[in-house]
Coordinates of C-alpha atoms in Angstrom, one line a residue:
M1 CA 249.3 -203.6 168.1
N2 CA 246.2 -203.9 165.8
K3 CA 246.4 -203.7 161.9
K4 CA 245.4 -200.3 161.6
T5 CA 248.2 -199.1 164.3
R6 CA 250.5 -201.2 162.2
T7 CA 249.4 -199.4 159.0
L8 CA 249.9 -196.1 160.4
T9 CA 253.4 -197.3 161.7
L10 CA 254.6 -198.8 158.3
T11 CA 253.2 -195.5 156.8
A12 CA 255.0 -193.1 158.9
I13 CA 258.1 -195.4 158.6
L14 CA 257.9 -195.0 155.0
I15 CA 257.3 -191.4 155.0
A16 CA 260.3 -190.9 157.2
I17 CA 262.9 -193.6 154.8
T18 CA 261.6 -191.2 151.9
L19 CA 262.6 -187.6 153.8
L20 CA 265.9 -189.4 154.7
F21 CA 266.4 -190.7 151.0
G22 CA 265.3 -187.3 149.9
F23 CA 267.6 -185.0 151.9
T24 CA 270.8 -187.2 152.4
P25 CA 273.4 -188.5 149.5
I26 CA 271.6 -191.9 150.3
G27 CA 268.2 -191.5 147.7
Y28 CA 270.2 -189.5 145.3
I29 CA 273.6 -190.8 144.4
Q30 CA 275.9 -188.7 142.5
T31 CA 278.3 -190.5 140.3
P32 CA 281.5 -188.7 138.8
F33 CA 279.8 -188.3 135.5
G34 CA 277.0 -185.8 137.1
I35 CA 274.6 -188.4 136.8
V36 CA 272.6 -189.0 139.7
I37 CA 270.9 -192.6 140.4
T38 CA 268.1 -192.6 142.5
L39 CA 266.8 -194.9 145.3
M40 CA 263.5 -192.8 145.8
C41 CA 261.2 -195.2 143.6
L42 CA 261.8 -197.9 146.6
P43 CA 259.5 -196.5 149.2
V44 CA 256.9 -195.5 146.4
I45 CA 256.9 -199.1 145.3
I46 CA 257.1 -200.6 148.5
G47 CA 254.6 -198.6 150.3
T48 CA 252.1 -199.2 147.3
L49 CA 252.6 -203.1 147.3
T50 CA 252.1 -203.1 151.1
L51 CA 249.6 -200.4 151.9
G52 CA 248.0 -199.7 148.4
W53 CA 248.3 -197.4 145.7
K54 CA 246.8 -194.5 147.5
A55 CA 249.7 -194.3 149.9
G56 CA 252.1 -195.1 147.0
L57 CA 250.6 -191.5 145.6
A58 CA 251.3 -189.8 148.8
L59 CA 254.9 -191.2 149.1
A60 CA 255.3 -190.5 145.2
A61 CA 254.5 -186.7 145.8
L62 CA 256.9 -186.6 148.5
F63 CA 259.6 -188.1 146.2
A64 CA 258.6 -185.0 143.8
V65 CA 259.0 -182.5 146.8
T66 CA 262.4 -183.8 147.4
S67 CA 263.2 -183.5 143.6
I68 CA 262.0 -180.0 143.3
A69 CA 264.3 -179.1 146.4
K70 CA 267.3 -180.8 144.6
I71 CA 266.9 -178.4 141.8
P72 CA 269.3 -175.6 142.5
S73 CA 272.0 -178.5 143.4
D74 CA 271.3 -180.3 140.0
V75 CA 273.8 -180.0 137.5
F76 CA 271.4 -178.9 135.0
G77 CA 268.8 -177.8 137.4
P78 CA 269.0 -174.1 137.6
T79 CA 269.4 -173.7 133.7
L80 CA 266.2 -175.8 133.3
L81 CA 264.2 -173.8 135.8
A82 CA 265.4 -170.5 134.1
A83 CA 264.3 -172.0 130.8
D84 CA 260.6 -173.1 131.7
P85 CA 260.0 -173.6 135.5
V86 CA 256.1 -175.2 134.3
L87 CA 257.6 -177.7 131.9
L88 CA 260.3 -178.6 134.6
M89 CA 257.7 -179.4 137.3
V90 CA 255.7 -181.3 134.8
N91 CA 259.1 -183.3 134.1
I92 CA 259.7 -183.8 137.7
I93 CA 256.0 -184.3 139.1
V94 CA 254.4 -186.5 136.7
P95 CA 256.6 -189.2 136.2
R96 CA 256.7 -189.9 140.0
L97 CA 253.0 -189.6 140.6
L98 CA 252.6 -192.5 137.7
I99 CA 254.9 -194.8 139.5
P100 CA 252.4 -196.1 142.1
L101 CA 249.7 -196.4 139.7
V102 CA 251.8 -198.3 137.1
V103 CA 252.7 -200.4 140.1
A104 CA 249.3 -201.5 141.2
L105 CA 248.2 -201.9 137.7
V106 CA 251.0 -204.4 136.7
Y107 CA 250.9 -206.3 139.9
R108 CA 247.2 -206.5 139.4
V109 CA 247.5 -208.2 136.1
M110 CA 250.1 -210.5 137.2
H111 CA 248.8 -213.7 137.5
T112 CA 252.0 -216.2 138.1
K113 CA 251.8 -218.2 141.4
R114 CA 255.3 -217.1 142.1
E115 CA 254.7 -214.1 144.3
L116 CA 258.0 -212.8 144.3
L117 CA 258.2 -212.7 140.5
N118 CA 254.8 -210.5 140.8
I119 CA 256.4 -208.2 142.9
G120 CA 259.5 -207.9 141.2
V121 CA 258.2 -207.4 137.9
A122 CA 255.8 -204.7 139.1
A123 CA 258.6 -203.1 141.1
V124 CA 260.7 -203.0 138.0
A125 CA 258.1 -201.3 136.1
G126 CA 257.6 -198.7 138.4
S127 CA 261.3 -198.1 138.4
L128 CA 261.2 -197.9 134.5
T129 CA 258.1 -195.7 134.6
N130 CA 260.0 -193.0 136.5
T131 CA 263.4 -193.3 134.4
V132 CA 261.5 -193.4 131.1
L133 CA 259.0 -191.0 131.5
Y134 CA 261.4 -188.2 133.2
L135 CA 264.1 -188.7 130.4
G136 CA 261.4 -188.7 127.6
F137 CA 260.0 -185.5 129.0
L138 CA 263.3 -184.1 129.4
Y139 CA 264.0 -184.8 125.7
A140 CA 260.6 -183.4 124.6
F141 CA 260.7 -180.3 126.6
F142 CA 264.8 -179.5 127.2
S143 CA 266.4 -181.3 124.2
G144 CA 268.0 -177.8 123.0
I145 CA 269.7 -177.6 126.6
V146 CA 270.4 -181.2 127.5
A147 CA 272.2 -183.2 124.9
S148 CA 270.5 -186.3 123.8
G149 CA 273.7 -188.4 124.3
I150 CA 273.5 -187.4 128.0
I151 CA 269.8 -188.6 127.9
I152 CA 270.7 -191.9 126.5
S153 CA 273.5 -192.5 128.5
V154 CA 271.5 -191.9 131.8
A155 CA 268.8 -193.8 130.5
L156 CA 270.8 -197.1 130.0
L157 CA 273.0 -196.4 133.2
N158 CA 270.2 -195.3 135.8
G159 CA 267.7 -197.5 133.9
I160 CA 269.6 -200.4 134.5
I161 CA 270.8 -200.2 137.9
E162 CA 267.7 -198.6 139.2
A163 CA 265.5 -201.4 138.0
V164 CA 267.9 -204.1 138.9
V165 CA 267.9 -202.7 142.5
A166 CA 264.0 -202.6 142.5
A167 CA 263.9 -206.2 141.3
L168 CA 266.4 -207.3 144.1
L169 CA 265.3 -205.4 146.9
C170 CA 261.5 -205.0 146.6
P171 CA 260.0 -208.5 146.4
P172 CA 262.1 -209.7 150.0
I173 CA 261.1 -206.4 151.8
V174 CA 257.6 -206.6 150.3
R175 CA 256.8 -210.0 151.7
A176 CA 258.5 -209.6 155.1
L177 CA 256.5 -206.0 155.4
R178 CA 253.0 -208.3 154.6
K179 CA 253.6 -210.3 157.4
T180 CA 253.4 -207.5 159.5
V181 CA 250.6 -205.5 158.0
P182 CA 248.2 -207.9 156.5
P183 CA 246.2 -207.2 153.5
L184 CA 243.7 -204.0 154.1
G185 CA 240.2 -205.0 154.6
R186 CA 238.4 -208.5 155.6
G187 CA 239.5 -210.9 153.5
A188 CA 241.2 -208.6 151.5
S189 CA 244.1 -210.1 149.0
A190 CA 247.5 -208.4 148.4
K191 CA 246.3 -207.7 145.0
Q192 CA 243.4 -205.9 146.4
T193 CA 245.4 -203.9 148.8
A194 CA 247.6 -202.7 145.8
A195 CA 244.5 -201.4 143.9
E196 CA 242.8 -199.9 146.8

């Protein structure tokens, strides 16, 4: 199997995982308190660090699509949609699309010789990008609907759990996948791949 075929295969696998996560309870874990913990950032981060930011952006867009599909079943979704559908779309889409850009940028500026640390920091940055921006927009756009106490609780619970999961899972997975799908382009480095 040549490099192009391996790259296409990995892309297809990450798309399938994103869809599986998006449309099953695996990707959106509902807590008893109505707070949802999401693992949807993981395929986006992994895709960005193995295939480049453009592939990551495509996976992030798919993440956004699954989030939109979840609106009717979300605790606040129907209320927020009725209040302002345009701002709700901004609230959902923009944080997702910024994940791969932040991951690629942070990874590119990391200069330590410990590759797992570089990947871990980039993964945490990507996870926090989604959490902080989503909740920040939620507060800015819908603070009259969603209590600030709930937003703070979600930020503390989700933000910490999702960042820790990203930090623990992404480095070994990315390192293993890079052995299967080497950096894109002849002589390309892993950092160049993330930036492509």
